[in-house]
Short mmCIF file of C-alpha atoms and ligand atoms in Angstrom, two decimals:
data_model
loop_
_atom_site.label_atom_id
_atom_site.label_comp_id
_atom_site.label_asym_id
_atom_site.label_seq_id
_atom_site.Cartn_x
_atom_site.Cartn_y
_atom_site.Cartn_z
CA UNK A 1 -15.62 -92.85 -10.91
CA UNK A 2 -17.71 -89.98 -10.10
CA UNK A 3 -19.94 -89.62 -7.08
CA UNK A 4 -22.93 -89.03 -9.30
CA UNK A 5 -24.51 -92.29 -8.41
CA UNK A 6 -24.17 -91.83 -4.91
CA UNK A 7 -26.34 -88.63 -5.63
CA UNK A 8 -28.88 -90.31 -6.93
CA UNK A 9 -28.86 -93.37 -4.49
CA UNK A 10 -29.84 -90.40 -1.70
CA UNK A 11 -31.81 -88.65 -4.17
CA UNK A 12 -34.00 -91.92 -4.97
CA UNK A 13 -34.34 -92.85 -1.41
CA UNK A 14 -36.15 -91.53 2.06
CA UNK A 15 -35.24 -93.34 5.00
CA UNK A 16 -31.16 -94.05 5.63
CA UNK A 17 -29.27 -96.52 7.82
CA UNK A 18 -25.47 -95.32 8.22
CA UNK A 19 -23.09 -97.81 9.32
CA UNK A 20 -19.21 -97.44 9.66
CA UNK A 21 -16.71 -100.40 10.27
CA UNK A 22 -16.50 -102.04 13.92
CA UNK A 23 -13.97 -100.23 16.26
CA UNK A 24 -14.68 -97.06 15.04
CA UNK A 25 -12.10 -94.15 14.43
CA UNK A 26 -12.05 -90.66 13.85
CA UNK A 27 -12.57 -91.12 9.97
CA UNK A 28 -15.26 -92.95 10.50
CA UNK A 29 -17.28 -91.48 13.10
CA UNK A 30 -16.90 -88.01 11.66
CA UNK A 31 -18.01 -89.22 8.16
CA UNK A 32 -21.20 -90.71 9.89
CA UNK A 33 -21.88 -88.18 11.62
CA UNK A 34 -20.72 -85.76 8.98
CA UNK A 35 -23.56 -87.63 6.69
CA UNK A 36 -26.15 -88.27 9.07
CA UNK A 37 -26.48 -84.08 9.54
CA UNK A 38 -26.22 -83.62 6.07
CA UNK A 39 -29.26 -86.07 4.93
CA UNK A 40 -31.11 -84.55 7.79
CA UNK A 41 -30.16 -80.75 6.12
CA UNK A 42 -31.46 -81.85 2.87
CA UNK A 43 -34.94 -83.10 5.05
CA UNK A 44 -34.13 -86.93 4.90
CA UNK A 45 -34.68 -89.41 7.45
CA UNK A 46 -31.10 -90.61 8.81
CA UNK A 47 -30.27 -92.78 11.45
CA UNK A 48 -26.28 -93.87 12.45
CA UNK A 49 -26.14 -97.41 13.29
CA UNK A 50 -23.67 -97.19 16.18
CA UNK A 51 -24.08 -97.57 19.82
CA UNK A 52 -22.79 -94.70 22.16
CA UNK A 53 -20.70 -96.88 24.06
CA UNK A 54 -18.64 -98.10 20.77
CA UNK A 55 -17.31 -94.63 20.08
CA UNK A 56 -14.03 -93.91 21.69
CA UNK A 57 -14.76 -91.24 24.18
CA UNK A 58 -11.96 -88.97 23.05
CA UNK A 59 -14.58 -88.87 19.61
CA UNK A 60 -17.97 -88.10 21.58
CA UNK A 61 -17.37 -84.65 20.97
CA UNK A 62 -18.68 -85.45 17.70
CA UNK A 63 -21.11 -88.03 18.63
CA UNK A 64 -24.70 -87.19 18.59
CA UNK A 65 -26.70 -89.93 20.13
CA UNK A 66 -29.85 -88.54 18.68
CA UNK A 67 -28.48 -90.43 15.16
CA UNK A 68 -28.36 -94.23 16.91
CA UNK A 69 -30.79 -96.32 15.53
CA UNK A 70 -29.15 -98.99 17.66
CA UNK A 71 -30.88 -102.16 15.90
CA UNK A 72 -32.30 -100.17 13.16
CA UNK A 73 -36.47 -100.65 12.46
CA UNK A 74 -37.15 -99.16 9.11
CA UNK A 75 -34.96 -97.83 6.81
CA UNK A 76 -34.93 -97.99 2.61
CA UNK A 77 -31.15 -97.35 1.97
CA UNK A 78 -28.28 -99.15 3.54
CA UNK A 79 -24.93 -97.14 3.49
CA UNK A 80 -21.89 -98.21 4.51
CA UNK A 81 -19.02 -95.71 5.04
CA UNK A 82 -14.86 -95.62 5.91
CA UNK A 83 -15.56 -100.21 5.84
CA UNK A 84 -12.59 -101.89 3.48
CA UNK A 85 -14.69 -104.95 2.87
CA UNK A 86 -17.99 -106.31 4.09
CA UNK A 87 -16.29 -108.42 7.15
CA UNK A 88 -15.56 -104.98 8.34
CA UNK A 89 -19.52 -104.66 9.17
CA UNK A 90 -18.44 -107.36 11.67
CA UNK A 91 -22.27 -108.49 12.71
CA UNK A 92 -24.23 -106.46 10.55
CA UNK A 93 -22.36 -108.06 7.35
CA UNK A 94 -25.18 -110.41 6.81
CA UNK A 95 -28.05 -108.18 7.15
CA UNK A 96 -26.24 -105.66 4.88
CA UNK A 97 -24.77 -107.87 2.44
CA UNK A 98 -28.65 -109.75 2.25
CA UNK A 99 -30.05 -106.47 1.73
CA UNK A 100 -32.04 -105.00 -1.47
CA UNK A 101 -30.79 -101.43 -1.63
CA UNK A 102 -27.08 -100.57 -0.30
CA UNK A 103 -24.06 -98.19 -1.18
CA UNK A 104 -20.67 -98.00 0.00
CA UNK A 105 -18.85 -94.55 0.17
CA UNK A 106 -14.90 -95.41 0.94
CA UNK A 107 -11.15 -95.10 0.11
CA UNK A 108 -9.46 -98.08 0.82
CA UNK A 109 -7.61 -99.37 -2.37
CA UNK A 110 -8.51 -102.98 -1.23
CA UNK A 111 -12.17 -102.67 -1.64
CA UNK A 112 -13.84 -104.41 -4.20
CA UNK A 113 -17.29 -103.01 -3.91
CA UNK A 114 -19.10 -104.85 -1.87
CA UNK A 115 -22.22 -102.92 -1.88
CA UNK A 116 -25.03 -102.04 -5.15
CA UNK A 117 -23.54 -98.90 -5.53
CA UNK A 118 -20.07 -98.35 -5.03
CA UNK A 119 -18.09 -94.83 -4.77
CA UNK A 120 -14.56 -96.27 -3.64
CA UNK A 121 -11.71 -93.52 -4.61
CA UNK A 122 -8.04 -94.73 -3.08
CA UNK A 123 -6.48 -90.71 -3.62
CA UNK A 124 -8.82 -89.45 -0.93
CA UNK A 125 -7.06 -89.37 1.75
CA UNK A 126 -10.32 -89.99 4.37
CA UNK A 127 -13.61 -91.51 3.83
CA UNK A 128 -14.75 -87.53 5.06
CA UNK A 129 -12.66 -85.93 2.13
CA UNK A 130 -15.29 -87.87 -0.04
CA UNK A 131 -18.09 -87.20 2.16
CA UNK A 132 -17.02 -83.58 1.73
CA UNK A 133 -16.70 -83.79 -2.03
CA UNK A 134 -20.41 -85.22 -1.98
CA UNK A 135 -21.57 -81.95 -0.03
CA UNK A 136 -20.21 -79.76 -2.37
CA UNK A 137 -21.74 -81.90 -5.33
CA UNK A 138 -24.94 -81.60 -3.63
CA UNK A 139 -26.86 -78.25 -4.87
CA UNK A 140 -29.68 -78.42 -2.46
CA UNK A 141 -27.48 -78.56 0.83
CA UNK A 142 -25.38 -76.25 2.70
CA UNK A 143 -23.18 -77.86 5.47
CA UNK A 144 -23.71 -76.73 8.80
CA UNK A 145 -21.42 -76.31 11.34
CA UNK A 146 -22.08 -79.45 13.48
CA UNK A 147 -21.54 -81.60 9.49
CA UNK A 148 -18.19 -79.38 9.18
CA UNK A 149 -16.42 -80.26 12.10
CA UNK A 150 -17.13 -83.77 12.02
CA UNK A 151 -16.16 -83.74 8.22
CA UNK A 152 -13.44 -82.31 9.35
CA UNK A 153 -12.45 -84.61 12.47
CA UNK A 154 -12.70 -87.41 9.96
CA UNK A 155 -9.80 -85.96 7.31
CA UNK A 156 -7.80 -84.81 10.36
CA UNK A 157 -8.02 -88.28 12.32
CA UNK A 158 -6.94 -90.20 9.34
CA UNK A 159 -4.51 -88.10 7.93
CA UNK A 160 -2.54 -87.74 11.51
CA UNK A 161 -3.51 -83.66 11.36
CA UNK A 162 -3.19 -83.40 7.40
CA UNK A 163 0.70 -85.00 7.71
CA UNK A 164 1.07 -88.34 6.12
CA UNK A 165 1.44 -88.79 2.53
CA UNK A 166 -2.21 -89.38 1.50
CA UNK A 167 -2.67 -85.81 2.19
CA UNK A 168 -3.27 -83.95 -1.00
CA UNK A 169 -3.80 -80.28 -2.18
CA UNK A 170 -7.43 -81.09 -2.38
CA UNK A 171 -7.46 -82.49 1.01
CA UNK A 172 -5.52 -79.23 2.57
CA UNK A 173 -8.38 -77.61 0.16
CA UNK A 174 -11.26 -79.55 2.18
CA UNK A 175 -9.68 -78.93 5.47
CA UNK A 176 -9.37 -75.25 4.45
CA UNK A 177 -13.44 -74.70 3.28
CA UNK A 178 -14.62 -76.94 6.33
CA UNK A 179 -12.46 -74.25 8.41
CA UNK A 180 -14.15 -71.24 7.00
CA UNK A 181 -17.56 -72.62 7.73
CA UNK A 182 -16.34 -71.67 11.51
CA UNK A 183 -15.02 -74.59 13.51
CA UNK A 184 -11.73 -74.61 16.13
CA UNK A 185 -9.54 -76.77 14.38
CA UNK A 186 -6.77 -76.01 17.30
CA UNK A 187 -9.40 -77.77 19.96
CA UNK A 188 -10.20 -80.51 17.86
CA UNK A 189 -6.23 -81.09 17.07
CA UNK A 190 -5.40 -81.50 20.61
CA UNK A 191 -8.06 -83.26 21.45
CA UNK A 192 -7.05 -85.89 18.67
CA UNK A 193 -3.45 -85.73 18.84
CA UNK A 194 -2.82 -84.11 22.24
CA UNK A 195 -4.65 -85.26 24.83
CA UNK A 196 -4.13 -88.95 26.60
CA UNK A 197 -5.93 -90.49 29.93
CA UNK A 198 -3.02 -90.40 33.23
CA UNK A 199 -3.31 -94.61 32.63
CA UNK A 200 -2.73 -94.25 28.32
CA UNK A 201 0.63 -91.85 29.55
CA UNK A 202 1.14 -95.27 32.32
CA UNK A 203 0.63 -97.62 29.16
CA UNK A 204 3.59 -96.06 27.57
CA UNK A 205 5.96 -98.09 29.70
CA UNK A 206 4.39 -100.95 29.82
CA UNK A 207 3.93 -101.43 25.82
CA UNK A 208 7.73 -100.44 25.05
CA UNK A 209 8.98 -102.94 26.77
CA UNK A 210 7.61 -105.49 24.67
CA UNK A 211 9.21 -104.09 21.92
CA UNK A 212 11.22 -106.09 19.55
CA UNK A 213 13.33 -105.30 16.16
CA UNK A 214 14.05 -107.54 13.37
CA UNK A 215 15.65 -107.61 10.42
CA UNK A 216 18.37 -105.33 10.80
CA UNK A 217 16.34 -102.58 12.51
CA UNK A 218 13.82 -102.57 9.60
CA UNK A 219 10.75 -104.15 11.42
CA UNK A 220 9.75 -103.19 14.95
CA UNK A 221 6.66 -105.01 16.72
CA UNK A 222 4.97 -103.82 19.90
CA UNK A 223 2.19 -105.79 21.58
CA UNK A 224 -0.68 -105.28 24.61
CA UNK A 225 -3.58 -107.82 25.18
CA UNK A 226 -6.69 -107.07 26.62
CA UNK A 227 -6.00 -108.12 29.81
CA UNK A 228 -3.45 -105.65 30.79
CA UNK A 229 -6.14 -103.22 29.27
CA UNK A 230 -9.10 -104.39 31.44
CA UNK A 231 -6.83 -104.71 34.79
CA UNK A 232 -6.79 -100.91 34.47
CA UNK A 233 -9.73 -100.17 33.45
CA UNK A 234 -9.20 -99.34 30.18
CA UNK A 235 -11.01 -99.93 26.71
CA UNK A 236 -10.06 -102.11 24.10
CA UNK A 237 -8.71 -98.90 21.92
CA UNK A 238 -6.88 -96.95 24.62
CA UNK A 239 -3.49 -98.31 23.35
CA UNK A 240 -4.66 -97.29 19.78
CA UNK A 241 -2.81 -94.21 20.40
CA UNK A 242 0.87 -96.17 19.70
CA UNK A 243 -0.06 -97.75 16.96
CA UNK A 244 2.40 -95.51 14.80
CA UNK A 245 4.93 -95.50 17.62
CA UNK A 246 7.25 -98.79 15.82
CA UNK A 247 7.46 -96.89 12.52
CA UNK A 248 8.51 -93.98 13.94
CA UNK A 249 11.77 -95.48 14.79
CA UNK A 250 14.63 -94.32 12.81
CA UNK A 251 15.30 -96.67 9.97
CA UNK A 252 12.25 -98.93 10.79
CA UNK A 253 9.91 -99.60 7.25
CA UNK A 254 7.46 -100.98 8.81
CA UNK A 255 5.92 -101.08 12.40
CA UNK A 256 3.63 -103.58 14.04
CA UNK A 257 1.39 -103.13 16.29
CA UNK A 258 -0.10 -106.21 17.43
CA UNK A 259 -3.69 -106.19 19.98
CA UNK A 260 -4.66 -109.55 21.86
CA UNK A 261 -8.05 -109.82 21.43
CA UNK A 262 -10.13 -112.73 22.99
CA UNK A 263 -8.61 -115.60 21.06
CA UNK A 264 -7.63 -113.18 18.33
CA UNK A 265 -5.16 -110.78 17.63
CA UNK A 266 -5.67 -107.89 15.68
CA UNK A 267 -2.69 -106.85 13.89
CA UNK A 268 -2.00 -103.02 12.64
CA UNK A 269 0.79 -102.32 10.16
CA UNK A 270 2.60 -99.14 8.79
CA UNK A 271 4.90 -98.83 6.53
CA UNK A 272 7.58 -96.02 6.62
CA UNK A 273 7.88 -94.84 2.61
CA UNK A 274 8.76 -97.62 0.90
CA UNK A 275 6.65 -100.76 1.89
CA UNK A 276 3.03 -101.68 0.47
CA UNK A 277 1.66 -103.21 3.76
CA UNK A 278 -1.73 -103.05 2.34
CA UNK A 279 -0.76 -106.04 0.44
CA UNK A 280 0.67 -107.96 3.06
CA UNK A 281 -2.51 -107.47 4.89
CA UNK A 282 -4.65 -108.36 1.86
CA UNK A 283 -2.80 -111.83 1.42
CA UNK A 284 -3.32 -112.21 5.02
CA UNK A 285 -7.57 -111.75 4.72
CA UNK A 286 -7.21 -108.42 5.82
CA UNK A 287 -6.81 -104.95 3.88
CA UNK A 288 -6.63 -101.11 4.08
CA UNK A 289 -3.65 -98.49 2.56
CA UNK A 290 -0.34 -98.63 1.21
CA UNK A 291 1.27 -97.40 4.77
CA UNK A 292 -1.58 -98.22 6.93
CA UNK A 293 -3.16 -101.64 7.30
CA UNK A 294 -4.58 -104.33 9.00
CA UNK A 295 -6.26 -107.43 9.52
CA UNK A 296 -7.44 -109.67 12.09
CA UNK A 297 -5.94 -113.44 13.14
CA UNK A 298 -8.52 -115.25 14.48
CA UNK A 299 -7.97 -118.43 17.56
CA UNK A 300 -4.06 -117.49 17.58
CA UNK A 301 -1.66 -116.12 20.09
CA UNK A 302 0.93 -112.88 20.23
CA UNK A 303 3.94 -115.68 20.11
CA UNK A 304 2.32 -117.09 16.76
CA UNK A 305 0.54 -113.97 15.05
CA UNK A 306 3.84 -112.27 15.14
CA UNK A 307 5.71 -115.31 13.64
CA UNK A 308 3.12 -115.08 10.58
CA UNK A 309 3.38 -111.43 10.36
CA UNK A 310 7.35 -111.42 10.14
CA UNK A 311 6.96 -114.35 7.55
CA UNK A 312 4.95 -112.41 5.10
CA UNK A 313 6.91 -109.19 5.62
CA UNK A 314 10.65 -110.98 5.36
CA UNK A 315 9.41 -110.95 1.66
CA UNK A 316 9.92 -107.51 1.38
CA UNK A 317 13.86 -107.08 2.10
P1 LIG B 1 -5.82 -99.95 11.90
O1 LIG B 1 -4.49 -100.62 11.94
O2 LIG B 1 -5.73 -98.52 12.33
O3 LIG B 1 -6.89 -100.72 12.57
O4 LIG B 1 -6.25 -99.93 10.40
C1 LIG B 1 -5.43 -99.40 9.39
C2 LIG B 1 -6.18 -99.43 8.09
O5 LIG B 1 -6.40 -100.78 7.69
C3 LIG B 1 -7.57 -98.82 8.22
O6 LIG B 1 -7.79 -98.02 7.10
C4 LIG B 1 -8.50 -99.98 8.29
O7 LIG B 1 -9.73 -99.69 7.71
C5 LIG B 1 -7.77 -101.09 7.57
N1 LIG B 1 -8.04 -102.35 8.28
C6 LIG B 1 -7.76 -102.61 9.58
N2 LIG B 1 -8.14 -103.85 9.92
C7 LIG B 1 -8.67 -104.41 8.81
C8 LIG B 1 -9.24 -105.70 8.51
O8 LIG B 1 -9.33 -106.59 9.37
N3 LIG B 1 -9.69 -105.88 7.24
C9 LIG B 1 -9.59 -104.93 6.29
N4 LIG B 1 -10.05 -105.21 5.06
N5 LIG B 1 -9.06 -103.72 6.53
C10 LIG B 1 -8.59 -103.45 7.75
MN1 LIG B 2 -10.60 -94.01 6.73
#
């Protein structure tokens, strides 16, 4: 697949609506963003459908709330970025999925092109590493700095500082141009990986405790709802943060992370180096990577959602 089409679908078109997956991350703010400055480079009209308050505040360093469209008016070309699979548009999936004139720029293995034009490539290791690939293809643009340090923010974020295994030559190679173009990669690393809230560092406690290990030490499952969240104040994505924490135990394969939603529970999975939880989320009516994954359980509990979970992973030992 080559991002050729993609070209064209900007080249063809005047008027933009980005739109990234609900709960935003770093991937896929930055590759908004990221985009949204580069269409406006090249003189297009660009708008990022995403409301201020939905981006985690440890990403607003990135945010520019000149690009919300909020409830877009007018745009000619629909494109979704960093989104797995149209439910991931959460309630702009109909108005998307109904529309004449869409793309999808991603790198989720379990995506099967939901949009007219599709550029979905697994080996990048962030929805920005594409985004980056598509400024380089494009002759008539030349990133600025604001583009390359969202770009950037987007590899970093989803590559865990350019560590896990998705991480390729080329994507040390992106990280590495985006640098040169003159952005402080040491700021932006702390503020993604170093920096917590005084009640995130209080959460700590609070979230280990429900921890629990199965399967001879090869699962481990943590678990916070959103009450304990909103009695402190806190957002529905300040626990995000542990989400790794269970696979980082010695001899664990793969960690759960489960988030008590309403009367859902959103359940995050990664695998250590062995385990394909991208599958296990896919038969579940979720998706995502090989060692990162997830999916949500709708009108269940934490006592049940982690009963189905360890089902469908007992498969794998
Ligand atoms: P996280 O656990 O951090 O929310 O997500 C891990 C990976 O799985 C991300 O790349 C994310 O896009 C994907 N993912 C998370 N939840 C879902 C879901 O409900 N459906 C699909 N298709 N992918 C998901
Ligand atoms: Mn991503």
């Amino acid at each position: 697949m080559s991002l050729s089409e993609i070209k064209k679908f900007i080249e063809a078109n005047d008027n933009f609506a980005i739109i990234g997956h609900t709960n935003p991350d770093g991937d896929c703010v930055g590759s908004c963003m990221g985009l949204w400055y580069m269409l406006k480079t090249i003189g297009k009209n660009a708008r990022v459908i995403m409301d201020t308050e939905d981006v985690p505040p440890f990403l607003r360093f990135i945010w520019n709330s000149e690009s919300s469209g909020g409830e877009a008016d007018s745009f000619d070309a629909y494109i979704a970025l960093d989104c797995a699979g149209a439910d991931r548009l959460a309630r702009f999936k109909d108005e998307f999925c109904s529309f004449k004139n869409t793309a999808c720029i991603d790198h989720h293995r379990t995506n099967v092109g939901f949009a007219g034009v599709n550029a979905i490539f697994p080996e990048a290791a962030a929805t920005g590493e594409i985004i980056y690939r598509l400024a380089k293809e494009m002759s008539n643009l030349t990133l600025t700095a604001e583009a390359a340090e969202c770009i950037y923010t987007a590899i970093a974020s989803d590559t865990g500082g350019f560590k896990y295994s998705s991480t390729t030559g080329d994507t040390l190679r992106a990280g590495a141009d985006l640098l040169d173009i003159g952005l402080d990669s040491a700021a932006i690393h702390k503020r993604l990986f170093d920096t917590y809230t005084l009640g995130q560092i209080q959460l700590i406690s609070d979230i280990t405790s429900t921890l629990s290990m199965h399967f001879g030490g090869k699962v481990a499952v943590i678990s916070v709802t959103d009450e304990l969240l909103s009695s402190r104040g806190m957002r529905a994505d300040d626990a995000d943060f542990l989400v790794s924490l269970p696979r980082s135990i010695e001899g664990v394969e793969v960690g759960v992370f489960l988030k008590k939603r309403g009367s859902d529970v959103k359940v995050s999975l990664r695998s250590g180096d062995s385990a394909d939880v991208s599958e296990i989320a896919a038969r579940l009516g979720g998706g995502g990577h090989i060692r990162a994954a997830g999916i949500t359980l709708k009108n269940t509990n934490l006592v049940k959602a982690k009963e189905i979970i360890l089902e469908e992973v007992k498969n794998l030992f």
